[in-house]
């Protein structure tokens, strides 16, 4: 069994691929259970707008990649060119880097750590974490905390939310006369809402599948709350639309936007789709008077201020490398446990067998001192029989290596 990370991310796959292999929170437990039936002993899945990664303890990575394609009803050849497979030390290093924000589109962004923790919690609830992955993720979060505490990796970071505001300002200038619509009420939308609220737009509205959760966010930013079902008749009101939901199908279709543009007499609409899979149909980008940005389009904006973070990243990489080595030492020791147990069990079987013989001799009246001496001689012979026999049966270089090994094991100085 080995540790593997199998996945796609923003550096290896375009959004058209990432959205096809994404997992929603609603189906994560089901997916994990299905994955561990015959493909992995332990598993966790991290799925965000920028990556889908499967962390497993498994004999082989190939069945996991096949499972990923089968689960999403995709041709394996369609996704395999975009996937990466990391084993053991590289898998551990990758987990540490991801949680520390070193592998993010926004270098040092903090949201990934919360998303990672949520994924691990779901795996725990699904019962698919064993000793090795549990320890890996425990160490992963410790490393991420150490990186945040001892470096300025998050300093001067331009988040996706801040990037959306900057883009909107490029189109509209001051946002005080714009009506803003937020679709969804999760963590990313909340971050965006807070950034836009600071610009004091004319009006803000939160559209969500359930009115209750949408109202919670709306109350915090002094906005109106509506249902997703209200969007078709209200969509034309909004100048700026920010969306990030867990929907597996588009919420904003081409027809809805075309009707809105016509009603607005071609006044521009600015849209940022932070969801994977996408909430807004890709064809909307072809419309005149619509400025549509997906996650990958924000990459250039979020590179602002990257200089200081790159210096911090060098320090962070040093921390990660050191902690990877420590974890691999633990993992190696963990791998020796079955052998050590078997060795101890075998020795215990020999000991109890010889002890039983000695007790029977004493009960028959044999001299205790002589019996104890016979016991010690018998145990010594049995314990040394296997290594002595192996050494006597070996030849040439193998004999020399085995002799040196036994001298090391038994600490023979001569």
Coordinates of N, CA and C in Angstrom, one line a residue, residues 160-297:
X160 N -9.6 36.4 -4.9 CA -10.5 36.4 -6.0 C -11.6 37.4 -5.8
X161 N -12.0 37.6 -4.5 CA -13.1 38.6 -4.2 C -12.6 40.0 -4.5
X162 N -11.3 40.3 -4.1 CA -10.8 41.6 -4.4 C -10.6 41.8 -5.9
X163 N -10.2 40.8 -6.6 CA -9.9 40.9 -8.0 C -11.2 41.2 -8.7
X164 N -12.3 40.6 -8.3 CA -13.6 40.9 -8.9 C -14.0 42.4 -8.8
X165 N -13.7 42.9 -7.6 CA -14.0 44.4 -7.4 C -13.1 45.2 -8.3
X166 N -11.9 44.9 -8.4 CA -10.9 45.7 -9.3 C -11.4 45.6 -10.7
X167 N -11.8 44.5 -11.2 CA -12.3 44.4 -12.6 C -13.6 45.2 -12.8
X168 N -14.5 45.1 -11.8 CA -15.7 45.9 -11.9 C -15.4 47.4 -12.0
X169 N -14.4 47.8 -11.2 CA -14.1 49.2 -11.2 C -13.5 49.7 -12.5
X170 N -12.8 48.7 -13.2 CA -12.2 49.1 -14.5 C -13.3 49.4 -15.5
X171 N -14.5 48.7 -15.3 CA -15.6 48.9 -16.3 C -16.5 50.0 -15.9
X172 N -16.8 50.1 -14.6 CA -17.8 51.1 -14.2 C -17.2 52.3 -13.5
X173 N -15.9 52.2 -13.1 CA -15.3 53.3 -12.3 C -15.8 53.2 -10.9
X174 N -16.3 54.3 -10.3 CA -17.0 54.2 -9.0 C -18.2 53.3 -9.0
X175 N -18.4 52.5 -8.0 CA -19.5 51.5 -8.0 C -20.7 52.0 -7.3
X176 N -20.7 53.3 -7.0 CA -21.8 53.8 -6.1 C -23.1 53.9 -6.8
X177 N -23.2 53.8 -8.2 CA -24.4 53.8 -8.9 C -24.8 52.5 -9.5
X178 N -24.1 51.4 -9.1 CA -24.4 50.1 -9.6 C -25.2 49.2 -8.7
X179 N -26.0 48.4 -9.3 CA -26.8 47.4 -8.6 C -26.1 46.0 -8.7
X180 N -25.8 45.4 -7.6 CA -25.0 44.2 -7.5 C -25.8 43.0 -7.1
X181 N -25.7 41.9 -7.8 CA -26.4 40.7 -7.5 C -25.3 39.6 -7.1
X182 N -25.5 39.0 -6.0 CA -24.7 37.8 -5.5 C -25.6 36.6 -5.6
X183 N -25.1 35.6 -6.4 CA -25.9 34.3 -6.5 C -25.1 33.3 -5.7
X184 N -25.8 32.8 -4.6 CA -25.2 31.9 -3.7 C -25.0 32.5 -2.4
X185 N -24.7 31.8 -1.3 CA -24.5 32.3 0.0 C -23.4 31.6 0.7
X186 N -22.5 31.0 0.0 CA -21.4 30.3 0.6 C -20.2 31.2 1.0
X187 N -19.1 30.5 1.3 CA -17.9 31.3 1.8 C -17.4 32.2 0.7
X188 N -17.3 31.8 -0.5 CA -16.7 32.7 -1.6 C -17.6 33.9 -1.8
X189 N -18.9 33.6 -1.9 CA -19.9 34.7 -2.1 C -19.8 35.7 -0.9
X190 N -19.7 35.2 0.3 CA -19.6 36.0 1.5 C -18.4 36.9 1.4
X191 N -17.3 36.4 1.0 CA -16.1 37.2 0.8 C -16.3 38.3 -0.2
X192 N -16.9 37.9 -1.4 CA -17.1 38.9 -2.4 C -18.1 40.0 -1.9
X193 N -19.1 39.5 -1.2 CA -20.1 40.5 -0.8 C -19.5 41.5 0.2
X194 N -18.6 41.1 1.0 CA -17.9 42.0 1.9 C -17.1 43.0 1.2
X195 N -16.4 42.5 0.2 CA -15.5 43.4 -0.6 C -16.3 44.5 -1.4
X196 N -17.4 44.0 -2.0 CA -18.3 44.9 -2.7 C -19.0 45.9 -1.8
X197 N -19.4 45.4 -0.7 CA -20.2 46.3 0.3 C -19.3 47.4 0.7
X198 N -18.0 47.2 0.8 CA -17.1 48.3 1.2 C -17.0 49.4 0.2
X199 N -17.5 49.1 -1.1 CA -17.5 50.1 -2.1 C -18.8 50.9 -2.2
X200 N -19.7 50.5 -1.3 CA -21.0 51.2 -1.1 C -21.8 51.3 -2.5
X201 N -22.1 50.2 -3.1 CA -22.9 50.2 -4.4 C -24.3 50.7 -4.1
X202 N -25.0 51.1 -5.1 CA -26.4 51.6 -5.0 C -27.3 50.6 -4.3
X203 N -27.3 49.4 -4.8 CA -28.1 48.3 -4.2 C -27.4 47.0 -4.3
X204 N -27.7 46.1 -3.3 CA -27.2 44.8 -3.3 C -28.3 43.8 -3.1
X205 N -28.2 42.7 -3.8 CA -29.2 41.6 -3.7 C -28.5 40.2 -3.6
X206 N -29.0 39.4 -2.8 CA -28.5 38.0 -2.6 C -29.6 37.0 -3.1
X207 N -29.3 36.2 -4.1 CA -30.2 35.2 -4.6 C -29.7 33.8 -4.2
X208 N -30.5 33.1 -3.5 CA -30.1 31.8 -3.1 C -31.2 30.7 -3.2
X209 N -30.8 29.5 -3.2 CA -31.8 28.4 -3.4 C -32.8 28.4 -2.2
X210 N -32.3 28.7 -1.0 CA -33.1 28.8 0.2 C -33.1 30.2 0.7
X211 N -34.3 30.7 1.0 CA -34.4 32.1 1.4 C -33.7 32.3 2.8
X212 N -33.8 31.3 3.6 CA -33.2 31.5 5.0 C -31.7 31.8 5.0
X213 N -31.0 31.0 4.2 CA -29.5 31.2 4.2 C -29.2 32.5 3.5
X214 N -29.9 32.8 2.4 CA -29.7 34.0 1.7 C -30.0 35.2 2.5
X215 N -31.0 35.1 3.3 CA -31.4 36.3 4.2 C -30.3 36.5 5.3
X216 N -29.6 35.5 5.7 CA -28.5 35.7 6.7 C -27.4 36.5 6.2
X217 N -27.0 36.2 4.9 CA -26.0 37.0 4.3 C -26.5 38.4 4.0
X218 N -27.7 38.5 3.4 CA -28.3 39.8 3.1 C -28.3 40.7 4.3
X219 N -28.7 40.2 5.4 CA -28.8 41.0 6.6 C -27.5 41.6 7.0
X220 N -26.4 40.8 6.9 CA -25.1 41.3 7.3 C -24.6 42.4 6.4
X221 N -24.9 42.4 5.1 CA -24.4 43.5 4.2 C -25.5 44.5 3.8
X222 N -26.6 44.4 4.5 CA -27.7 45.3 4.2 C -28.2 45.2 2.8
X223 N -28.5 44.0 2.4 CA -29.0 43.7 1.0 C -30.4 43.1 1.1
X224 N -31.0 43.0 -0.1 CA -32.2 42.3 -0.3 C -32.0 40.8 -0.6
X225 N -32.9 39.9 -0.1 CA -32.7 38.5 -0.3 C -33.9 38.0 -1.2
X226 N -33.5 37.3 -2.3 CA -34.5 36.7 -3.2 C -34.2 35.2 -3.4
X227 N -35.1 34.5 -4.0 CA -34.9 33.1 -4.4 C -34.3 33.0 -5.8
X228 N -33.6 31.9 -6.1 CA -33.1 31.7 -7.4 C -34.3 31.7 -8.5
X229 N -35.4 31.2 -8.0 CA -36.6 31.2 -8.9 C -37.0 32.6 -9.4
X230 N -36.6 33.6 -8.6 CA -37.0 35.0 -9.0 C -36.1 35.6 -10.0
X231 N -34.9 35.0 -10.3 CA -33.9 35.6 -11.2 C -34.4 35.9 -12.6
X232 N -35.2 35.1 -13.3 CA -35.6 35.4 -14.7 C -36.3 36.8 -14.8
X233 N -37.1 37.1 -13.8 CA -37.9 38.4 -13.9 C -37.1 39.6 -13.3
X234 N -36.0 39.3 -12.5 CA -35.3 40.4 -11.9 C -33.9 40.6 -12.5
X235 N -33.5 39.7 -13.4 CA -32.1 39.7 -13.8 C -31.7 41.0 -14.5
X236 N -32.6 41.6 -15.2 CA -32.2 42.9 -15.9 C -31.9 44.0 -15.0
X237 N -32.2 43.9 -13.8 CA -32.0 45.1 -12.8 C -30.5 45.2 -12.5
X238 N -29.7 44.2 -12.7 CA -28.4 44.2 -12.1 C -27.3 44.5 -13.1
X239 N -26.4 45.4 -12.6 CA -25.2 45.8 -13.4 C -24.0 44.8 -13.2
X240 N -23.9 44.3 -12.0 CA -22.8 43.4 -11.6 C -23.4 42.2 -11.0
X241 N -23.0 41.0 -11.5 CA -23.4 39.7 -11.1 C -22.2 38.9 -10.7
X242 N -22.2 38.4 -9.4 CA -21.1 37.6 -8.9 C -21.8 36.3 -8.5
X243 N -21.3 35.1 -9.0 CA -22.0 33.9 -8.7 C -21.0 32.8 -8.3
X244 N -21.4 32.0 -7.3 CA -20.6 30.9 -6.8 C -21.5 30.0 -6.0
X245 N -22.0 29.0 -6.7 CA -22.8 28.0 -6.0 C -22.3 26.6 -6.3
X246 N -22.9 25.6 -5.7 CA -22.5 24.2 -5.8 C -23.3 23.5 -6.9
X247 N -24.1 24.2 -7.6 CA -25.0 23.6 -8.6 C -24.2 22.9 -9.7
X248 N -24.7 21.7 -10.1 CA -24.0 20.9 -11.1 C -24.4 21.4 -12.5
X249 N -25.4 22.2 -12.6 CA -25.9 22.7 -13.9 C -25.9 24.3 -13.9
X250 N -25.8 24.9 -15.0 CA -25.8 26.4 -15.1 C -27.1 27.0 -14.5
X251 N -26.9 28.1 -13.8 CA -28.1 28.8 -13.2 C -28.5 29.9 -14.1
X252 N -27.5 30.5 -14.7 CA -27.8 31.7 -15.6 C -27.6 31.2 -17.1
X253 N -28.6 31.1 -17.8 CA -28.6 30.7 -19.2 C -28.5 31.8 -20.2
X254 N -28.1 31.4 -21.4 CA -28.0 32.4 -22.5 C -29.2 33.2 -22.7
X255 N -30.4 32.5 -22.8 CA -31.7 33.2 -23.0 C -32.0 34.2 -21.9
X256 N -31.7 33.9 -20.7 CA -32.0 34.9 -19.6 C -31.2 36.1 -19.8
X257 N -29.9 36.0 -20.1 CA -29.0 37.1 -20.3 C -29.4 37.9 -21.5
X258 N -29.8 37.3 -22.6 CA -30.2 38.0 -23.8 C -31.4 38.8 -23.6
X259 N -32.4 38.3 -22.8 CA -33.6 39.1 -22.5 C -33.2 40.3 -21.6
X260 N -32.3 40.1 -20.7 CA -31.9 41.1 -19.8 C -31.2 42.3 -20.5
X261 N -30.3 41.9 -21.5 CA -29.6 42.9 -22.3 C -30.6 43.8 -23.1
X262 N -31.6 43.1 -23.6 CA -32.6 43.8 -24.4 C -33.4 44.7 -23.6
X263 N -33.7 44.3 -22.4 CA -34.5 45.1 -21.4 C -33.7 46.3 -20.9
X264 N -32.4 46.1 -20.8 CA -31.5 47.2 -20.3 C -31.1 48.1 -21.4
X265 N -31.6 47.9 -22.6 CA -31.2 48.8 -23.8 C -29.7 48.8 -24.0
X266 N -29.1 47.6 -23.8 CA -27.7 47.4 -24.1 C -26.7 48.1 -23.1
X267 N -27.2 48.4 -21.9 CA -26.3 48.9 -20.9 C -25.5 47.7 -20.4
X268 N -24.1 47.9 -20.2 CA -23.3 46.7 -20.0 C -23.6 46.0 -18.7
X269 N -23.3 44.7 -18.7 CA -23.4 43.8 -17.5 C -22.1 43.2 -17.3
X270 N -21.6 43.2 -16.0 CA -20.4 42.7 -15.6 C -20.7 41.4 -14.8
X271 N -20.1 40.3 -15.2 CA -20.4 39.0 -14.5 C -19.1 38.3 -14.1
X272 N -19.0 37.8 -12.9 CA -17.9 37.0 -12.5 C -18.4 35.6 -12.0
X273 N -18.0 34.6 -12.7 CA -18.5 33.2 -12.3 C -17.3 32.5 -11.6
X274 N -17.5 32.4 -10.3 CA -16.4 31.7 -9.5 C -16.7 30.3 -9.2
X275 N -17.8 29.7 -9.9 CA -18.2 28.4 -9.6 C -17.5 27.4 -10.5
X276 N -17.3 26.2 -10.0 CA -16.8 25.0 -10.8 C -17.6 23.8 -10.3
X277 N -18.5 23.3 -11.1 CA -18.9 23.6 -12.5 C -19.5 25.0 -12.6
X278 N -19.4 25.6 -13.8 CA -19.8 27.0 -14.0 C -21.3 27.2 -13.8
X279 N -21.6 28.4 -13.2 CA -23.0 28.8 -13.0 C -23.6 29.5 -14.2
X280 N -22.7 30.1 -15.0 CA -23.2 30.9 -16.2 C -22.8 30.1 -17.4
X281 N -23.7 29.9 -18.4 CA -23.4 29.2 -19.6 C -22.2 30.0 -20.3
X282 N -21.3 29.2 -20.8 CA -20.1 29.8 -21.5 C -20.4 30.7 -22.7
X283 N -21.5 30.4 -23.4 CA -21.9 31.1 -24.6 C -22.3 32.6 -24.2
X284 N -22.6 32.9 -23.0 CA -22.9 34.2 -22.6 C -21.8 35.2 -22.9
X285 N -20.5 34.7 -22.8 CA -19.4 35.5 -23.1 C -19.3 36.1 -24.5
X286 N -20.1 35.5 -25.4 CA -20.1 35.9 -26.8 C -21.0 37.1 -27.0
X287 N -21.8 37.5 -26.1 CA -22.8 38.5 -26.2 C -22.2 39.9 -26.1
X288 N -22.6 40.8 -27.0 CA -22.2 42.2 -26.8 C -22.7 42.8 -25.5
X289 N -22.0 43.7 -25.0 CA -22.4 44.4 -23.7 C -22.4 43.5 -22.5
X290 N -21.7 42.4 -22.6 CA -21.5 41.5 -21.4 C -20.0 41.3 -21.2
X291 N -19.6 41.5 -20.0 CA -18.2 41.2 -19.6 C -18.2 40.0 -18.7
X292 N -17.9 38.9 -19.1 CA -18.0 37.7 -18.3 C -16.6 37.1 -18.0
X293 N -16.3 37.0 -16.7 CA -15.0 36.4 -16.3 C -15.3 35.1 -15.5
X294 N -14.5 34.1 -15.8 CA -14.5 32.8 -15.1 C -13.3 32.8 -14.2
X295 N -13.2 31.8 -13.4 CA -12.1 31.7 -12.4 C -10.7 31.9 -13.1
X296 N -10.5 31.2 -14.2 CA -9.2 31.3 -14.8 C -8.9 32.7 -15.4
X297 N -9.9 33.4 -15.7 CA -9.7 34.8 -16.2 C -9.1 35.8 -15.2

